Short mmCIF file of C-alpha atoms in Angstrom, two decimals:
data_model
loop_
_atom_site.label_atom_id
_atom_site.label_comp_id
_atom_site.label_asym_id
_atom_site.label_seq_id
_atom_site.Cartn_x
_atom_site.Cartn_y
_atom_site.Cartn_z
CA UNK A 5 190.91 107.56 165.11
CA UNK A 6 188.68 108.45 162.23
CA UNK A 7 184.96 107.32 162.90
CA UNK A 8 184.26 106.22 159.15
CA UNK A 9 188.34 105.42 158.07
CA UNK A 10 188.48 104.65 153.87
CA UNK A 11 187.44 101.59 152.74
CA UNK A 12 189.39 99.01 151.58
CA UNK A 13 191.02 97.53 148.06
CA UNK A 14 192.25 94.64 147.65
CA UNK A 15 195.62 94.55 146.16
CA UNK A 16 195.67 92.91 142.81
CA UNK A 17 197.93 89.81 143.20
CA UNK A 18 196.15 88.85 146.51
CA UNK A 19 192.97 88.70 144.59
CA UNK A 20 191.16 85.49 143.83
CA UNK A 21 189.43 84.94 140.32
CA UNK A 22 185.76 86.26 141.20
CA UNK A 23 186.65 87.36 144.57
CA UNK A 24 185.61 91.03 143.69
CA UNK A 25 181.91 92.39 145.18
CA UNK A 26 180.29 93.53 141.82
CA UNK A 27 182.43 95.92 139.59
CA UNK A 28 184.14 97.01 142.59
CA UNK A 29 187.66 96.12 143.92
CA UNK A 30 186.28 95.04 147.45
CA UNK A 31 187.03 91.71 148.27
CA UNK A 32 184.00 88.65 149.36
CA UNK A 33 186.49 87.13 151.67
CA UNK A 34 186.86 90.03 153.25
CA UNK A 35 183.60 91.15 153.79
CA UNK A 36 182.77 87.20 155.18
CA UNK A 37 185.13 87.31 157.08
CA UNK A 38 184.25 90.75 158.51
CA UNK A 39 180.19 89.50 159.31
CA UNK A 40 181.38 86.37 160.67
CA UNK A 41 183.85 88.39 163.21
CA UNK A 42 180.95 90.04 163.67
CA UNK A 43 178.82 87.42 164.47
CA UNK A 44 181.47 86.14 167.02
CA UNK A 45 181.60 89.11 168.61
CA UNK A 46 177.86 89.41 170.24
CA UNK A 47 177.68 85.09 170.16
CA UNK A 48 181.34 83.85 171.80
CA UNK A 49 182.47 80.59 171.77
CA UNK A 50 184.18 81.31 174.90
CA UNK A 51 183.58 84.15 177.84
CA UNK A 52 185.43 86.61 176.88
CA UNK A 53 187.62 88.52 179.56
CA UNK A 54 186.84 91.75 178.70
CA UNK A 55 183.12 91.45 178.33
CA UNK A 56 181.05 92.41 181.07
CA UNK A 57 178.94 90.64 183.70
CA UNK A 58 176.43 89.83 181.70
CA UNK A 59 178.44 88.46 179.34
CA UNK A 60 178.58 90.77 176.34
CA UNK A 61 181.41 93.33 175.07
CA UNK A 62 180.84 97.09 175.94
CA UNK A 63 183.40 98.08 174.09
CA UNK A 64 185.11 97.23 170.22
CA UNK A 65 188.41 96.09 170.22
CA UNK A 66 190.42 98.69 167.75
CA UNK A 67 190.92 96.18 164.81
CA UNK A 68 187.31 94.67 165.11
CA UNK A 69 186.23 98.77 164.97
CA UNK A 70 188.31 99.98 162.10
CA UNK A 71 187.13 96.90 159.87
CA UNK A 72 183.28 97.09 160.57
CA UNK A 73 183.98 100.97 160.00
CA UNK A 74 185.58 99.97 156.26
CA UNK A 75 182.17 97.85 155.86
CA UNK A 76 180.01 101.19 156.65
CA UNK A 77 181.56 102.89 154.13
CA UNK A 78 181.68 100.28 151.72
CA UNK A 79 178.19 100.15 151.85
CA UNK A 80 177.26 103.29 150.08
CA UNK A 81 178.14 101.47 147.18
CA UNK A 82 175.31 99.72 145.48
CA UNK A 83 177.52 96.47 144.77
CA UNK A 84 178.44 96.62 148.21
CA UNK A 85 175.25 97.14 150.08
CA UNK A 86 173.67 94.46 147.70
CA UNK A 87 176.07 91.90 148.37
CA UNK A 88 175.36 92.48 152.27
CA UNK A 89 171.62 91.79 151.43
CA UNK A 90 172.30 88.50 149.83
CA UNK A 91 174.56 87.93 153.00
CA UNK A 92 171.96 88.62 155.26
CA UNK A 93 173.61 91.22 156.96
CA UNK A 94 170.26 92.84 158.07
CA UNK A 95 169.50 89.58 160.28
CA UNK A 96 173.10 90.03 161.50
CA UNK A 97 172.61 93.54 162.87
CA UNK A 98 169.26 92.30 164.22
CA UNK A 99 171.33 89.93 166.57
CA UNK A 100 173.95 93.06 167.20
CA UNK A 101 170.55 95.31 168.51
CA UNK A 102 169.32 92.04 170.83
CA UNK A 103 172.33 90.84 172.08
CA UNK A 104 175.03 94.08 172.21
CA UNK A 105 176.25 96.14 174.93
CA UNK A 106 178.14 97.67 173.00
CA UNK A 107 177.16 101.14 172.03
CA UNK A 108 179.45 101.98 169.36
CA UNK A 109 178.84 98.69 167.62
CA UNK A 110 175.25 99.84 167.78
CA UNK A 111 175.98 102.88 165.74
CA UNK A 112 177.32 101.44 163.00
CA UNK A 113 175.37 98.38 162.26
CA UNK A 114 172.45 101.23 162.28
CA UNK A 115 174.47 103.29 160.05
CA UNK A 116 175.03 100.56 157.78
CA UNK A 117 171.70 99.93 157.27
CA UNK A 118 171.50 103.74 156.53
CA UNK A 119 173.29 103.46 153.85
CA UNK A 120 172.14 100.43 151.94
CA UNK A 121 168.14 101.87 152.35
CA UNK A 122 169.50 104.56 149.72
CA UNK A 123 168.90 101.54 147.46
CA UNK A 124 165.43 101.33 146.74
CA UNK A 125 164.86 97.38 146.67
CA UNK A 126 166.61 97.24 149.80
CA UNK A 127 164.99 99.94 151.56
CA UNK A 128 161.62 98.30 150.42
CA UNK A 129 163.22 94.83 151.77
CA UNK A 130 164.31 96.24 155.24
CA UNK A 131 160.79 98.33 155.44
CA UNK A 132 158.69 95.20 154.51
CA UNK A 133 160.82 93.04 157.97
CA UNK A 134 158.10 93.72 160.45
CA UNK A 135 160.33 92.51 163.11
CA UNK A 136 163.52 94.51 162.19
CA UNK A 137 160.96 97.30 161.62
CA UNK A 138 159.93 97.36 165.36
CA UNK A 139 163.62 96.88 166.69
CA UNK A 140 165.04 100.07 164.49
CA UNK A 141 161.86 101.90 165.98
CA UNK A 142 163.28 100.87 169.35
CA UNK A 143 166.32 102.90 168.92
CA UNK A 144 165.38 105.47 169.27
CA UNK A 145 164.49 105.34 172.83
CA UNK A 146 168.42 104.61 173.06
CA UNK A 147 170.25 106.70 175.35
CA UNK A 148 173.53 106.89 172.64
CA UNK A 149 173.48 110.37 170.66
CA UNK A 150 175.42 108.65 167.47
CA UNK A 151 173.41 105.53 167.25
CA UNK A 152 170.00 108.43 167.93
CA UNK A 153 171.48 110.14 165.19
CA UNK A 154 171.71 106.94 162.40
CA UNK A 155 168.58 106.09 163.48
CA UNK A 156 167.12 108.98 162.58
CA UNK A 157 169.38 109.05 159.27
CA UNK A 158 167.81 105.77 158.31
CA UNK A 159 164.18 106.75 159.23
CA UNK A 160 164.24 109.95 157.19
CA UNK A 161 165.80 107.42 154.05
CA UNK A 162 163.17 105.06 154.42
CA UNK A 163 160.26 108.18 154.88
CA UNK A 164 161.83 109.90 151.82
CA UNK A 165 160.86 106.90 149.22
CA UNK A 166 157.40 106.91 148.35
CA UNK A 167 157.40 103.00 147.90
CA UNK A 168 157.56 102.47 151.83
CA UNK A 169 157.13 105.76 153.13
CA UNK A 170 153.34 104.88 154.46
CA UNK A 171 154.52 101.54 155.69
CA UNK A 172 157.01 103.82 158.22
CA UNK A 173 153.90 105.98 158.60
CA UNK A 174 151.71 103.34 160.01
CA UNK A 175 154.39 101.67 161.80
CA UNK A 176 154.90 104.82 163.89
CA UNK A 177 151.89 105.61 164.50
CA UNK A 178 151.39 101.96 166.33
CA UNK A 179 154.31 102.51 168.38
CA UNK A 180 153.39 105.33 170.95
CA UNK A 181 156.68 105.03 172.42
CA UNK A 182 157.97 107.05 168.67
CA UNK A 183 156.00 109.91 170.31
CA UNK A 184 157.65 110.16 173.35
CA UNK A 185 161.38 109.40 172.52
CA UNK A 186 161.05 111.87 169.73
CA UNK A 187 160.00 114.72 172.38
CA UNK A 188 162.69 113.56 174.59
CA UNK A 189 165.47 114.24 172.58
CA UNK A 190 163.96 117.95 171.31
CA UNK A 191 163.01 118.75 174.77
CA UNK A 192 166.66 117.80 175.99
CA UNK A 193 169.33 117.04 173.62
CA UNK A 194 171.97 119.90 173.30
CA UNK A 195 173.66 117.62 169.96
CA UNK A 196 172.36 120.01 167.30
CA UNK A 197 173.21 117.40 164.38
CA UNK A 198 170.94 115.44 166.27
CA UNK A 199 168.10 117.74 166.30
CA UNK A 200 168.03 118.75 162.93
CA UNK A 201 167.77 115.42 161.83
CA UNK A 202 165.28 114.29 164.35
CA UNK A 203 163.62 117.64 163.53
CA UNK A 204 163.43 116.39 159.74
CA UNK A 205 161.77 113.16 160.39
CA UNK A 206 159.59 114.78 162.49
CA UNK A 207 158.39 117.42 159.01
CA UNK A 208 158.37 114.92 157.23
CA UNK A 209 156.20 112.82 159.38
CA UNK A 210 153.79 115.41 159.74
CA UNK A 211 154.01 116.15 155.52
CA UNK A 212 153.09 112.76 154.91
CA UNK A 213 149.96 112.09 157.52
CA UNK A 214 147.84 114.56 158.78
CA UNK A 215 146.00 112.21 161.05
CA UNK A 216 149.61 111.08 162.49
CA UNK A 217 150.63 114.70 163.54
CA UNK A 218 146.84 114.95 164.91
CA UNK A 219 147.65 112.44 167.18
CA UNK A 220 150.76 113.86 168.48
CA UNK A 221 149.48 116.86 168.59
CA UNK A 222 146.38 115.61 171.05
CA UNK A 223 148.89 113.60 173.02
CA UNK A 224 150.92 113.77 176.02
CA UNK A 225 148.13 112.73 178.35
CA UNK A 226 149.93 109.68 179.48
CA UNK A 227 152.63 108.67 181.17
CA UNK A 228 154.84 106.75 179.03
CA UNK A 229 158.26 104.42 178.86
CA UNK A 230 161.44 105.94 177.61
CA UNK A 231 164.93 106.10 177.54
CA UNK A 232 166.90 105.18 180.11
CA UNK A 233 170.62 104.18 180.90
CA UNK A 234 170.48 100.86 181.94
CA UNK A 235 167.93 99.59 179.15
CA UNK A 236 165.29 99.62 182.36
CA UNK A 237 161.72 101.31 182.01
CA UNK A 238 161.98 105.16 182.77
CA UNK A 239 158.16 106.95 183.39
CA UNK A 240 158.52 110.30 181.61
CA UNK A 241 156.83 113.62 182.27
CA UNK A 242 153.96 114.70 180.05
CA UNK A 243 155.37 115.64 176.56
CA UNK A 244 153.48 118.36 174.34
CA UNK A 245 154.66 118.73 171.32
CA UNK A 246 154.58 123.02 170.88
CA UNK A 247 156.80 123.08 174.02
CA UNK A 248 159.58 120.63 172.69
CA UNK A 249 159.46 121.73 169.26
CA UNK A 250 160.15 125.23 170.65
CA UNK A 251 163.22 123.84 172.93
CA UNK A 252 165.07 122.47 169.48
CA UNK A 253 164.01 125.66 168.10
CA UNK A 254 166.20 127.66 170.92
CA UNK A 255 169.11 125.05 170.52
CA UNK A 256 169.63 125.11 167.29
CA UNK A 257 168.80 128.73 165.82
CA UNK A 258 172.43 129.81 166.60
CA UNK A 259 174.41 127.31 165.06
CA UNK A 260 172.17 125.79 162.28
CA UNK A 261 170.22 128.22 160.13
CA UNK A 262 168.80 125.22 158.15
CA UNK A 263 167.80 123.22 161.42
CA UNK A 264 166.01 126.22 162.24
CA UNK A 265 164.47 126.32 158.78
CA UNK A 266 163.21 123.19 159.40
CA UNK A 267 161.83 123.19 163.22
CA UNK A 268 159.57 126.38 161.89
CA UNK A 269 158.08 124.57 159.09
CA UNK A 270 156.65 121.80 161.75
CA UNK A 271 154.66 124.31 163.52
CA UNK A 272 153.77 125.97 160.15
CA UNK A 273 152.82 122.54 159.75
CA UNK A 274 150.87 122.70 163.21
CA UNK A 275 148.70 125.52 162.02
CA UNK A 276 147.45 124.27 158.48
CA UNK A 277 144.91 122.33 161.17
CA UNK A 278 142.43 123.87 164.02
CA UNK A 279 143.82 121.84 166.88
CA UNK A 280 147.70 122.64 165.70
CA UNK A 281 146.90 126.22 166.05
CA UNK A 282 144.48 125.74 169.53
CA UNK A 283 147.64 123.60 170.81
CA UNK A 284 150.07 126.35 170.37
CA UNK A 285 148.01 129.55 171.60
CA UNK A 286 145.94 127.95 174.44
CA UNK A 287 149.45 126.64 176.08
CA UNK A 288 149.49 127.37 179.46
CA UNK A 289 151.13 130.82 178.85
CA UNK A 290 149.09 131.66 176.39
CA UNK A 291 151.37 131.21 173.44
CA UNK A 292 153.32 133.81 174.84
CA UNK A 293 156.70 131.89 174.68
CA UNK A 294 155.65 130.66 170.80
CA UNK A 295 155.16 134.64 169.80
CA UNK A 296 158.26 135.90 171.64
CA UNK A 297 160.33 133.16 169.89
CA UNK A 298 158.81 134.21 166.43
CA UNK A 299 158.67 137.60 166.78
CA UNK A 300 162.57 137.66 168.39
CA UNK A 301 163.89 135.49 165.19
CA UNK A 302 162.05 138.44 162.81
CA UNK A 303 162.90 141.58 164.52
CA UNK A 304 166.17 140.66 165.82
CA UNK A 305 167.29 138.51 163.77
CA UNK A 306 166.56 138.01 160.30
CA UNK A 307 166.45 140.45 157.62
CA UNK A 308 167.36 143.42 159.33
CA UNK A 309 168.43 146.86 158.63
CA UNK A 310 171.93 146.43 158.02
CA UNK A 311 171.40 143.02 155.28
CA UNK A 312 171.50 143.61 152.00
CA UNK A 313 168.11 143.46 150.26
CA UNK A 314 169.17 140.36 148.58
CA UNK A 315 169.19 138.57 152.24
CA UNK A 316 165.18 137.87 151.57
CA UNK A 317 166.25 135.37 148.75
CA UNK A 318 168.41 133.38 151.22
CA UNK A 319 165.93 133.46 154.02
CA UNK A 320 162.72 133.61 152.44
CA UNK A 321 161.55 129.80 153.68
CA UNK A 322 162.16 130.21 157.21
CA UNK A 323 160.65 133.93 157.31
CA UNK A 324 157.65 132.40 154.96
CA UNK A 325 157.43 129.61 157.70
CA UNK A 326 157.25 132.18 160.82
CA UNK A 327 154.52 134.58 158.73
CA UNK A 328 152.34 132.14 158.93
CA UNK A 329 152.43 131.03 162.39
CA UNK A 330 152.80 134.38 163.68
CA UNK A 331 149.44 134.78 161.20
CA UNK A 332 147.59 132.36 162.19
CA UNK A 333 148.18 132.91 166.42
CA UNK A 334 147.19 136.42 165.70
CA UNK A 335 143.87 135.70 163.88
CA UNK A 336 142.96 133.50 166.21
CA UNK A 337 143.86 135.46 169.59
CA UNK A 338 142.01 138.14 167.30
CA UNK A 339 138.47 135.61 167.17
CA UNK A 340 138.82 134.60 170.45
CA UNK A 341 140.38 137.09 172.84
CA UNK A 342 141.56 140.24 171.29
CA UNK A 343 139.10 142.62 172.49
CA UNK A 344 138.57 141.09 175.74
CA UNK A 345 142.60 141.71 176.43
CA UNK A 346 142.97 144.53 174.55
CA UNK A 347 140.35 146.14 177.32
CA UNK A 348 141.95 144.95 180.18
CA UNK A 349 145.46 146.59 178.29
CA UNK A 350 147.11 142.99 178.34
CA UNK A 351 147.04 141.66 174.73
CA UNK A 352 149.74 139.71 174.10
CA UNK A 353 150.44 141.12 170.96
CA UNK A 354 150.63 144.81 171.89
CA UNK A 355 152.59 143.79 174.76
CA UNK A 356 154.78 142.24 172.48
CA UNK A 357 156.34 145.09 170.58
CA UNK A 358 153.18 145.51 168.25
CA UNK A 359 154.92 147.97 166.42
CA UNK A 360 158.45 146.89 165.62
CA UNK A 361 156.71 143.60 163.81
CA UNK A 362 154.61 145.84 161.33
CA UNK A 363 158.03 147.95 160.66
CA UNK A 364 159.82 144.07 160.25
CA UNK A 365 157.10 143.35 157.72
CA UNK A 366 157.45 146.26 155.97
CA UNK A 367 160.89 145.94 155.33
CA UNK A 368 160.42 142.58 154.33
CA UNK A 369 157.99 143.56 151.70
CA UNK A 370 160.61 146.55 150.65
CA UNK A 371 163.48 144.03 150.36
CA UNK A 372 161.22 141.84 147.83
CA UNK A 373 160.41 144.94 145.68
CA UNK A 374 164.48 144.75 145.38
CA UNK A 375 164.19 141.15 144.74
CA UNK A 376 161.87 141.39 141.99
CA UNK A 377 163.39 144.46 140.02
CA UNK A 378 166.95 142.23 140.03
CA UNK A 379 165.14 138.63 139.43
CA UNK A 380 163.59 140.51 136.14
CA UNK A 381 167.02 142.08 135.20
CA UNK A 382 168.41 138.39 135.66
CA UNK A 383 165.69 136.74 133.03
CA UNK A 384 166.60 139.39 130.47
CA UNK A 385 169.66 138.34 130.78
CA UNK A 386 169.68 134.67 130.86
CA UNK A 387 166.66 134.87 128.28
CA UNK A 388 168.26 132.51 125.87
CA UNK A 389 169.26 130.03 128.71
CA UNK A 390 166.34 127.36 129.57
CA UNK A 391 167.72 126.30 133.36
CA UNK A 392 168.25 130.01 134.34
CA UNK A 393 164.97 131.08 133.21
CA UNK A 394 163.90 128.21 135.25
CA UNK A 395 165.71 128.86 138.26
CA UNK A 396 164.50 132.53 138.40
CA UNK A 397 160.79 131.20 138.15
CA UNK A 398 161.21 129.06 141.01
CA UNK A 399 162.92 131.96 142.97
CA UNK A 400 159.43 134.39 141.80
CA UNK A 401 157.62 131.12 142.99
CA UNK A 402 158.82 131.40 146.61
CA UNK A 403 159.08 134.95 146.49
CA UNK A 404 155.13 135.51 145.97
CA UNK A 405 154.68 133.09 148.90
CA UNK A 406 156.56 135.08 151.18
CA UNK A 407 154.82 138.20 149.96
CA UNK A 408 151.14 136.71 150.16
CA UNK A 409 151.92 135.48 153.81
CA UNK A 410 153.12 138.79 154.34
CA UNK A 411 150.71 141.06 153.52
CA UNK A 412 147.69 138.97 154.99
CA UNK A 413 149.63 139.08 158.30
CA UNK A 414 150.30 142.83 157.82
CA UNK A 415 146.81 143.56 157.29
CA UNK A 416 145.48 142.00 159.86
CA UNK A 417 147.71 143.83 162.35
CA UNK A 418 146.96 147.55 160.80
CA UNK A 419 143.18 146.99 160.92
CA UNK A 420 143.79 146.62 164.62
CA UNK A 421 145.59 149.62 165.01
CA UNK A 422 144.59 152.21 167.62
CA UNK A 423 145.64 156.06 167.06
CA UNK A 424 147.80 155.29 170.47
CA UNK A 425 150.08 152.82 168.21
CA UNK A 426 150.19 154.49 165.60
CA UNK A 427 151.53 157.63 167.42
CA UNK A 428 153.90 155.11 169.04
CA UNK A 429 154.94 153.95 164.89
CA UNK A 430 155.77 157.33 163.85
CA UNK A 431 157.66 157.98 166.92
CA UNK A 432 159.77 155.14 166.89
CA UNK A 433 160.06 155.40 162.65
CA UNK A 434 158.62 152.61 161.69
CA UNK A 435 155.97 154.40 160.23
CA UNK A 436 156.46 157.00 157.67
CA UNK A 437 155.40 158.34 154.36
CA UNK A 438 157.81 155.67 152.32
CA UNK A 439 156.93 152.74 154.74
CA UNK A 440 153.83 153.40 154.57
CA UNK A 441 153.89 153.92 150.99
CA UNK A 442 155.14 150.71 150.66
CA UNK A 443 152.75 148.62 152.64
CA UNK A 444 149.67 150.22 150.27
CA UNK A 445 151.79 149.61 147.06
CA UNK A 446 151.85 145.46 147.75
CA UNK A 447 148.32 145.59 150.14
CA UNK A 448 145.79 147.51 147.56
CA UNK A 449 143.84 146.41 146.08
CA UNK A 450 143.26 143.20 147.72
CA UNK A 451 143.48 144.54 151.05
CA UNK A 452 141.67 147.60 150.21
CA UNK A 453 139.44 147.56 153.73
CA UNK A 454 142.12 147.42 156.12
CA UNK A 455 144.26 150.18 154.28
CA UNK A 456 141.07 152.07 154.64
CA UNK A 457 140.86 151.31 158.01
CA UNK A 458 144.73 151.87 158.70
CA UNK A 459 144.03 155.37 157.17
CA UNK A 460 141.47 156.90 158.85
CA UNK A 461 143.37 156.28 162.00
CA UNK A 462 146.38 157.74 160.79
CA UNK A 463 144.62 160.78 159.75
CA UNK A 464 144.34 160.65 163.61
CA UNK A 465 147.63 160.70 164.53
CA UNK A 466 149.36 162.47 161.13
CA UNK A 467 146.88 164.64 159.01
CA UNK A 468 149.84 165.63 157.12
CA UNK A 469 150.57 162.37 156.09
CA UNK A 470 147.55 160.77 155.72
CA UNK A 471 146.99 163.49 153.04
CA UNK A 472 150.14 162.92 151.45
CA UNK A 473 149.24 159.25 151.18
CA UNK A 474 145.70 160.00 149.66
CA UNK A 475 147.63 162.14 147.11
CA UNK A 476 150.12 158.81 145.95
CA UNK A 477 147.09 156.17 145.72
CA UNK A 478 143.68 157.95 144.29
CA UNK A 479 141.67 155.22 144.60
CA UNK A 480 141.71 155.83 148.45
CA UNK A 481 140.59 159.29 148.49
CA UNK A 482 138.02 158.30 145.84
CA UNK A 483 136.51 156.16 148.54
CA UNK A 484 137.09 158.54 151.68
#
């Protein structure tokens, strides 16, 4: 059976004068008697046979399941979900959360609100209900994946309106319990529509409040309650945040290129404060597992050798996002413990594959330079034409981004650059006079120090080409 089967119509003759919802074709009767079914169903009369012990239903019966499924999607329309407000169908649900077993049921009165918080009175009447506010919360310490994954669905509706986003802010950041259920399901849910969505509230959480994803990121001190089977308290192990934003990472990077889009703009998030970035290199490995994921996704995975150039365009927000974690762990293992590693040979970094990352960025960088000669062939030709001339601004826009992250992250790692590496660059050809040439075309002459720096090592390893390269950019052999 379909989860969400077409909504109804009511056939013409069977239709009472005024009987329609709105300007739609959906009957009132129906819909009545649909709640007050509903209503029945968590509040008998009479025991029913089939419930359980306790005395509610666990599961739907087929007829009650395909109607309240019509009603779900009825309620994307604005008619619809209105006519549900007047009806009170929010206190309804609130009953269905208290009083159900019933974890299907669960789902869709959850979805249903979902769908009429697209509205923006309603969303601001169901954010303003303190006490359905606290109960939706509660769902998600709910041990159901589908009814996890409307919550979520509803949460990220009511974030995304800026009329009640802060009251879902504050609201969250009362309730602990948000903290640890969230981490649950990244640390261990293997339902990647589930992750991406949780992973969305999360981004935006953190987006909106600074202070909110300070406290998450200084918590998991405590033991706390959480989901559990039976609805009984379940002590859960001590949640970081790096560690189970790095678990969705794994789970969904494979089959969801935009939920990985998303889990790597949280921790770009993460670093844009001093404790974000202390939380993810001062893990107990060191940030080892943070930098192997990062570095794995750029030189194994995206833009590689064998893309087109125009690949950059496509993945230009998730590589921006890695840059600049990958930047800002490597300045600050620079600060703090670069040369005491690098003496006892174990930085991280050049353990790491130090080299293969500044051939990844270069090619990066060379890709854009493709980018940019076709983007400008593009606005000649859509000169005349307002929303193309737009759309290839925007595309510059998050092009430069990319670039800027790039190079500051590329810089970084050349002034660190022993003659030992870079022997190890030109073996392995990720060094070489048009590489190279390309990393001093987009790094000078902001960067001029640490392609100074890069240089006289390299007249170390290659005299030839170090020459070569003085030759192509003047201004450095003014300067040598």
């Amino acid at each position: 059976m379909d989860r969400n089967p077409s909504p109804p119509c009511s056939d013409a003759e069977e239709e009472e004068e005024g009987d329609a919802v709105g300007n739609t074709v959906y009957s009132k009767h129906w819909l009545f008697s649909v709640l007050t079914r509903l209503i029945e169903v968590i509040a008998p009369a009479e025991p029913d046979p089939a419930a359980s012990p306790e005395g509610a239903r666990t599961e739907l019966d087929e007829e009650m399941e395909n109607d309240i499924c019509k009603v779900w999607d009825m309620s994307m329309d604005e008619d619809v979900a209105l006519f549900l407000q007047e009806f009170n169908a929010p206190d309804i649900f609130m009953g269905v959360f208290a009083k159900s077993k019933c974890p299907r049921l669960t789902e869709i009165c959850v979805g249903i609100l979902g769908n009429m918080a697209c509205f923006q009175d309603i969303c601001m009447s169901i954010s303003k209900d303190e006490n359905l506010g606290q109960v939706l919360l509660q769902r998600l310490c709910d041990s159901d994946s589908p009814t996890l994954l409307e919550t979520s669905r509803l949460l990220l509706t009511c974030l995304s309106q800026p009329e009640v986003a802060n009251v879902w802010v504050e609201r969250i950041r009362e309730n602990p319990s948000v903290y640890d259920c969230v981490c649950f399901i990244m640390s261990s849910s293997t339902n990647v529509e589930l992750l991406v969505k949780v992973g969305e509230v999360v981004d935006k959480l953190f987006d909106l409040d600074e202070e909110l994803m300070l406290n998450w990121i200084k918590n998991g001190t405590c033991r706390s309650v959480g989901p559990s089977g039976d609805d009984s308290p379940e002590e859960l192990p001590d949640f970081k945040i790096v560690p189970c934003i790095l678990e969705a990472a794994k789970q969904v990077r494979s089959d969801n290129p935009e939920g990985l889009d998303v889990y790597m703009h949280i921790l770009q998030l993460l670093t844009t404060v001093d404790e974000g970035v202390q939380a993810i290199v001062q893990a107990p490995d060191g940030g080892k597992e943070t930098w192997s994921l990062l570095y794995d996704l750029v030189c194994q995975e995206l833009c590689q050798p064998d893309d087109p150039p125009i690949i950059v365009q496509e993945q230009k927000t998730v590589l921006a996002s890695i840059l600049s974690v990958l930047s800002a762990m490597f300045a600050s293992q620079t600060e703090q413990e670069y040369t005491r590693m690098r003496k006892s040979k174990s930085c991280l970094f050049l353990l790491l594959f130090y080299m293969p990352l500044i051939g990844s960025l270069i090619r990066i960088l060379q890709y854009m330079e493709g980018c940019g000669k076709r983007a400008v062939d593009n606005s000649k030709e859509s000169e005349q034409e307002e929303t193309g001339r737009t759309d290839v601004n925007e595309e510059d826009f998050h092009l430069k981004i990319l670039k800027d992250i790039c190079c500051e992250l590329l810089s970084n790692m050349l002034q660190e650059l022993t003659k030992e590496n870079t022997v190890e660059g030109l073996h392995q050809g990720h060094l070489n006079e048009q590489t190279c040439s390309c990393a001093f075309q987009n790094l000078l002459p902001l960067y001029f120090a640490s392609v100074e720096s890069f240089l006289e090592v390299l007249r170390e390893a290659d005299q030839t080409l170090a020459d070569n390269l003085e030759k192509r950019f003047p201004s450095l052999k003014v300067h040598t």
